[in-house]
mmCIF file of C-alpha atoms in Angstrom:
data_model
loop_
_atom_site.group_PDB
_atom_site.id
_atom_site.type_symbol
_atom_site.label_atom_id
_atom_site.label_comp_id
_atom_site.label_asym_id
_atom_site.label_seq_id
_atom_site.Cartn_x
_atom_site.Cartn_y
_atom_site.Cartn_z
ATOM 1 C CA UNK A 13 21.132 -25.031 8.135
ATOM 2 C CA UNK A 14 20.490 -21.464 7.044
ATOM 3 C CA UNK A 15 20.119 -20.975 3.281
ATOM 4 C CA UNK A 16 20.544 -17.498 1.847
ATOM 5 C CA UNK A 17 17.437 -16.166 0.102
ATOM 6 C CA UNK A 18 18.109 -16.502 -3.640
ATOM 7 C CA UNK A 19 15.964 -13.572 -4.817
ATOM 8 C CA UNK A 20 16.752 -9.813 -4.624
ATOM 9 C CA UNK A 21 16.938 -8.024 -1.298
ATOM 10 C CA UNK A 22 13.620 -6.924 0.142
ATOM 11 C CA UNK A 23 14.568 -3.354 1.031
ATOM 12 C CA UNK A 24 17.062 -1.371 -0.997
ATOM 13 C CA UNK A 25 18.089 2.255 -1.435
ATOM 14 C CA UNK A 26 15.410 4.492 -2.916
ATOM 15 C CA UNK A 27 16.231 7.173 -5.453
ATOM 16 C CA UNK A 28 14.440 9.421 -7.933
ATOM 17 C CA UNK A 29 16.192 10.858 -10.978
ATOM 18 C CA UNK A 30 19.605 10.224 -9.456
ATOM 19 C CA UNK A 31 18.775 11.745 -6.071
ATOM 20 C CA UNK A 32 19.111 9.299 -3.173
ATOM 21 C CA UNK A 33 16.006 9.509 -0.969
ATOM 22 C CA UNK A 34 16.673 6.562 1.356
ATOM 23 C CA UNK A 35 20.170 5.200 1.898
ATOM 24 C CA UNK A 36 21.615 2.243 3.778
ATOM 25 C CA UNK A 37 18.438 0.385 4.843
ATOM 26 C CA UNK A 38 18.925 -2.921 6.617
ATOM 27 C CA UNK A 39 19.049 -5.061 9.791
ATOM 28 C CA UNK A 40 15.324 -5.759 9.767
ATOM 29 C CA UNK A 41 13.270 -7.075 12.644
ATOM 30 C CA UNK A 42 9.601 -8.044 12.391
ATOM 31 C CA UNK A 43 6.627 -7.727 14.725
ATOM 32 C CA UNK A 44 2.844 -7.931 14.701
ATOM 33 C CA UNK A 45 0.369 -5.213 15.612
ATOM 34 C CA UNK A 46 -3.003 -6.919 15.657
ATOM 35 C CA UNK A 47 -3.276 -8.757 12.333
ATOM 36 C CA UNK A 48 -0.734 -6.562 10.525
ATOM 37 C CA UNK A 49 2.924 -7.542 10.130
ATOM 38 C CA UNK A 50 5.467 -4.704 10.384
ATOM 39 C CA UNK A 51 9.217 -4.448 9.962
ATOM 40 C CA UNK A 52 11.640 -2.135 11.756
ATOM 41 C CA UNK A 53 14.986 -1.306 10.158
ATOM 42 C CA UNK A 54 17.585 1.433 10.039
ATOM 43 C CA UNK A 55 18.491 3.868 7.263
ATOM 44 C CA UNK A 56 21.000 6.694 6.985
ATOM 45 C CA UNK A 57 19.963 10.084 8.364
ATOM 46 C CA UNK A 58 21.870 11.674 5.455
ATOM 47 C CA UNK A 59 20.907 9.382 2.532
ATOM 48 C CA UNK A 60 23.856 10.196 0.276
ATOM 49 C CA UNK A 61 26.523 9.432 2.892
ATOM 50 C CA UNK A 62 28.093 5.983 2.754
ATOM 51 C CA UNK A 63 28.316 5.905 6.519
ATOM 52 C CA UNK A 64 26.913 8.014 9.309
ATOM 53 C CA UNK A 65 24.081 8.351 11.774
ATOM 54 C CA UNK A 66 21.186 5.922 11.446
ATOM 55 C CA UNK A 67 17.484 6.416 12.011
ATOM 56 C CA UNK A 68 14.739 3.886 12.719
ATOM 57 C CA UNK A 69 12.107 3.163 10.063
ATOM 58 C CA UNK A 70 8.851 1.206 10.211
ATOM 59 C CA UNK A 71 6.864 -0.232 7.306
ATOM 60 C CA UNK A 72 4.248 -2.873 6.684
ATOM 61 C CA UNK A 73 5.294 -6.314 5.452
ATOM 62 C CA UNK A 74 3.736 -9.620 4.462
ATOM 63 C CA UNK A 75 3.795 -12.649 2.172
ATOM 64 C CA UNK A 76 2.388 -13.201 -1.298
ATOM 65 C CA UNK A 77 0.160 -16.189 -2.020
ATOM 66 C CA UNK A 78 3.194 -17.998 -3.499
ATOM 67 C CA UNK A 79 5.089 -17.616 -0.218
ATOM 68 C CA UNK A 80 7.501 -14.894 -1.325
ATOM 69 C CA UNK A 81 7.868 -12.035 1.169
ATOM 70 C CA UNK A 82 7.409 -8.332 0.583
ATOM 71 C CA UNK A 83 8.057 -5.103 2.467
ATOM 72 C CA UNK A 84 6.046 -1.963 1.765
ATOM 73 C CA UNK A 85 9.072 0.267 1.916
ATOM 74 C CA UNK A 86 11.119 2.264 2.208
ATOM 75 C CA UNK A 87 8.298 4.806 2.420
ATOM 76 C CA UNK A 88 8.656 8.553 2.835
ATOM 77 C CA UNK A 89 5.029 9.546 2.284
ATOM 78 C CA UNK A 90 2.826 9.447 5.424
ATOM 79 C CA UNK A 91 1.241 6.056 6.143
ATOM 80 C CA UNK A 92 -1.671 4.943 8.304
ATOM 81 C CA UNK A 93 -0.736 3.980 11.844
ATOM 82 C CA UNK A 94 -1.415 0.321 12.712
ATOM 83 C CA UNK A 95 -5.119 -0.215 12.142
ATOM 84 C CA UNK A 96 -5.535 -1.928 15.514
ATOM 85 C CA UNK A 97 -4.590 1.359 17.191
ATOM 86 C CA UNK A 98 -7.519 2.974 15.375
ATOM 87 C CA UNK A 99 -9.958 0.166 16.156
ATOM 88 C CA UNK A 100 -10.159 -0.444 12.401
ATOM 89 C CA UNK A 101 -9.350 -3.174 9.887
ATOM 90 C CA UNK A 102 -8.808 -3.506 6.145
ATOM 91 C CA UNK A 103 -12.060 -4.824 4.659
ATOM 92 C CA UNK A 104 -10.601 -5.452 1.193
ATOM 93 C CA UNK A 105 -9.568 -8.955 2.240
ATOM 94 C CA UNK A 106 -13.247 -9.933 2.545
ATOM 95 C CA UNK A 107 -14.023 -9.080 -1.091
ATOM 96 C CA UNK A 108 -15.446 -11.890 -3.204
ATOM 97 C CA UNK A 109 -14.535 -10.038 -6.420
ATOM 98 C CA UNK A 110 -11.342 -7.961 -6.625
ATOM 99 C CA UNK A 111 -8.321 -7.731 -8.943
ATOM 100 C CA UNK A 112 -5.666 -9.798 -7.092
ATOM 101 C CA UNK A 113 -3.099 -6.983 -7.068
ATOM 102 C CA UNK A 114 -5.456 -4.631 -5.228
ATOM 103 C CA UNK A 115 -6.026 -6.591 -2.014
ATOM 104 C CA UNK A 116 -2.823 -8.592 -1.516
ATOM 105 C CA UNK A 117 -1.363 -6.069 0.965
ATOM 106 C CA UNK A 118 1.602 -5.265 -1.299
ATOM 107 C CA UNK A 119 2.052 -1.661 -2.523
ATOM 108 C CA UNK A 120 4.735 -2.756 -5.032
ATOM 109 C CA UNK A 121 7.723 -0.839 -3.645
ATOM 110 C CA UNK A 122 10.304 -3.546 -2.933
ATOM 111 C CA UNK A 123 12.333 -5.346 -5.598
ATOM 112 C CA UNK A 124 10.317 -8.582 -5.361
ATOM 113 C CA UNK A 125 7.071 -6.701 -5.943
ATOM 114 C CA UNK A 126 7.801 -4.819 -9.148
ATOM 115 C CA UNK A 127 5.053 -5.554 -11.658
ATOM 116 C CA UNK A 128 2.531 -6.723 -9.062
ATOM 117 C CA UNK A 129 0.088 -3.998 -10.078
ATOM 118 C CA UNK A 130 -3.312 -3.654 -11.703
ATOM 119 C CA UNK A 131 -3.629 -1.723 -14.962
ATOM 120 C CA UNK A 132 -6.840 -0.585 -16.590
ATOM 121 C CA UNK A 133 -9.592 2.013 -16.649
ATOM 122 C CA UNK A 134 -12.198 0.232 -14.482
ATOM 123 C CA UNK A 135 -11.623 -1.835 -11.350
ATOM 124 C CA UNK A 136 -14.506 -3.473 -9.512
ATOM 125 C CA UNK A 137 -14.607 -4.740 -5.911
ATOM 126 C CA UNK A 138 -17.607 -6.714 -4.607
ATOM 127 C CA UNK A 139 -18.687 -8.208 -1.282
ATOM 128 C CA UNK A 140 -21.025 -11.138 -0.548
ATOM 129 C CA UNK A 141 -22.332 -9.217 2.447
ATOM 130 C CA UNK A 142 -21.926 -5.520 3.256
ATOM 131 C CA UNK A 143 -18.891 -4.300 5.205
ATOM 132 C CA UNK A 144 -18.662 -1.198 7.355
ATOM 133 C CA UNK A 145 -16.379 1.342 5.638
ATOM 134 C CA UNK A 146 -15.389 4.962 6.217
ATOM 135 C CA UNK A 147 -12.073 5.348 4.405
ATOM 136 C CA UNK A 148 -10.529 4.332 1.084
ATOM 137 C CA UNK A 149 -6.731 4.404 0.658
ATOM 138 C CA UNK A 150 -5.490 4.122 -2.935
ATOM 139 C CA UNK A 151 -1.850 3.322 -3.741
ATOM 140 C CA UNK A 152 -0.667 4.067 -7.305
ATOM 141 C CA UNK A 153 1.374 1.384 -9.024
ATOM 142 C CA UNK A 154 3.846 3.789 -10.627
ATOM 143 C CA UNK A 155 4.414 7.517 -11.031
ATOM 144 C CA UNK A 156 1.183 8.131 -12.915
ATOM 145 C CA UNK A 157 -1.088 11.107 -12.364
ATOM 146 C CA UNK A 158 -4.385 9.723 -13.623
ATOM 147 C CA UNK A 159 -7.730 11.225 -12.742
ATOM 148 C CA UNK A 160 -11.119 9.596 -12.368
ATOM 149 C CA UNK A 161 -13.690 8.793 -9.705
ATOM 150 C CA UNK A 162 -14.870 6.012 -7.446
ATOM 151 C CA UNK A 163 -18.428 4.863 -6.998
ATOM 152 C CA UNK A 164 -19.729 3.543 -3.675
ATOM 153 C CA UNK A 165 -22.701 1.167 -3.912
ATOM 154 C CA UNK A 166 -23.342 2.425 -7.458
ATOM 155 C CA UNK A 167 -24.896 5.661 -6.203
ATOM 156 C CA UNK A 168 -22.243 7.808 -4.485
ATOM 157 C CA UNK A 169 -19.218 9.180 -6.324
ATOM 158 C CA UNK A 170 -15.942 10.725 -5.130
ATOM 159 C CA UNK A 171 -13.224 12.316 -7.270
ATOM 160 C CA UNK A 172 -9.870 10.536 -7.599
ATOM 161 C CA UNK A 173 -6.825 12.601 -8.595
ATOM 162 C CA UNK A 174 -3.484 10.796 -8.363
ATOM 163 C CA UNK A 175 -1.642 13.941 -9.457
ATOM 164 C CA UNK A 176 -2.452 15.562 -6.101
ATOM 165 C CA UNK A 177 -0.349 13.266 -3.896
ATOM 166 C CA UNK A 178 3.218 14.022 -4.968
ATOM 167 C CA UNK A 179 5.884 11.468 -5.883
ATOM 168 C CA UNK A 180 7.354 10.334 -2.557
ATOM 169 C CA UNK A 181 7.776 6.552 -2.139
ATOM 170 C CA UNK A 182 4.645 5.077 -0.571
ATOM 171 C CA UNK A 183 2.430 7.938 -1.780
ATOM 172 C CA UNK A 184 -1.265 7.287 -1.344
ATOM 173 C CA UNK A 185 -4.620 8.980 -1.750
ATOM 174 C CA UNK A 186 -6.895 8.923 1.308
ATOM 175 C CA UNK A 187 -10.640 9.451 0.878
ATOM 176 C CA UNK A 188 -12.873 9.608 3.959
ATOM 177 C CA UNK A 189 -16.647 9.561 4.286
ATOM 178 C CA UNK A 190 -19.396 8.834 6.801
ATOM 179 C CA UNK A 191 -19.657 5.206 7.886
ATOM 180 C CA UNK A 192 -21.270 3.269 5.052
ATOM 181 C CA UNK A 193 -22.460 -0.298 4.597
ATOM 182 C CA UNK A 194 -20.497 -1.097 1.460
ATOM 183 C CA UNK A 195 -21.536 -3.713 -1.088
ATOM 184 C CA UNK A 196 -19.634 -2.507 -4.135
ATOM 185 C CA UNK A 197 -16.751 -0.204 -5.005
ATOM 186 C CA UNK A 198 -15.910 0.773 -8.578
ATOM 187 C CA UNK A 199 -12.942 2.831 -9.741
ATOM 188 C CA UNK A 200 -13.073 4.584 -13.114
ATOM 189 C CA UNK A 201 -10.188 6.423 -14.808
ATOM 190 C CA UNK A 202 -10.089 8.699 -17.842
ATOM 191 C CA UNK A 203 -7.137 6.720 -19.243
ATOM 192 C CA UNK A 204 -5.282 3.565 -18.243
ATOM 193 C CA UNK A 205 -4.116 3.775 -14.644
ATOM 194 C CA UNK A 206 -1.778 1.645 -12.564
ATOM 195 C CA UNK A 207 -2.693 0.789 -8.958
ATOM 196 C CA UNK A 208 -0.904 -1.427 -6.445
ATOM 197 C CA UNK A 209 -3.382 -1.553 -3.562
ATOM 198 C CA UNK A 210 -6.823 -0.362 -2.464
ATOM 199 C CA UNK A 211 -7.482 -0.452 1.276
ATOM 200 C CA UNK A 212 -11.102 -0.254 2.429
ATOM 201 C CA UNK A 213 -10.923 0.743 6.079
ATOM 202 C CA UNK A 214 -13.725 0.430 8.606
ATOM 203 C CA UNK A 215 -14.481 -0.506 12.203
ATOM 204 C CA UNK A 216 -12.982 -3.818 13.273
ATOM 205 C CA UNK A 217 -15.316 -6.692 13.983
ATOM 206 C CA UNK A 218 -15.895 -7.112 17.734
#
């Protein structure tokens, strides 16, 4: 028989400083696009109304290592389209060294994911063999605005400024570069930062 999930709901209303940004989310369905799990659900067109017209929303979803589910939503900031549609994949999953919170697929938006973030001034990601990469997507873990830089293969740096991406739910910093065979990625911040996910995007394996 069906047993109701005992933990908090996966998707709830989103608000900032008392302003409702997403209202009435629910009635989820799930589907796969390539190797990525997505959820479709409705929310209110006018967030502060208790009832009214609905709109369709899509967000990524998945499961933690302990079996608990998560939904990367509700998001209002632009997100990557399904990576399969781009002929790309997330290489972070192949890392042999990586803080667990940065490659678990969870951007720490839903109720079950609060606290699943990395905090520090230096995060290091390593690969046993090089991966093809051309984009880094960094998801902050909270509302911080830290600045720093990332280092590709210990010899190429790119500025990181989390204050430049606004405060919408699901906000992320996208850094693109020419296709690179990546062995190492290091993130350095001027003061303690909070991150929920680092996607390393490159061409999918044939």
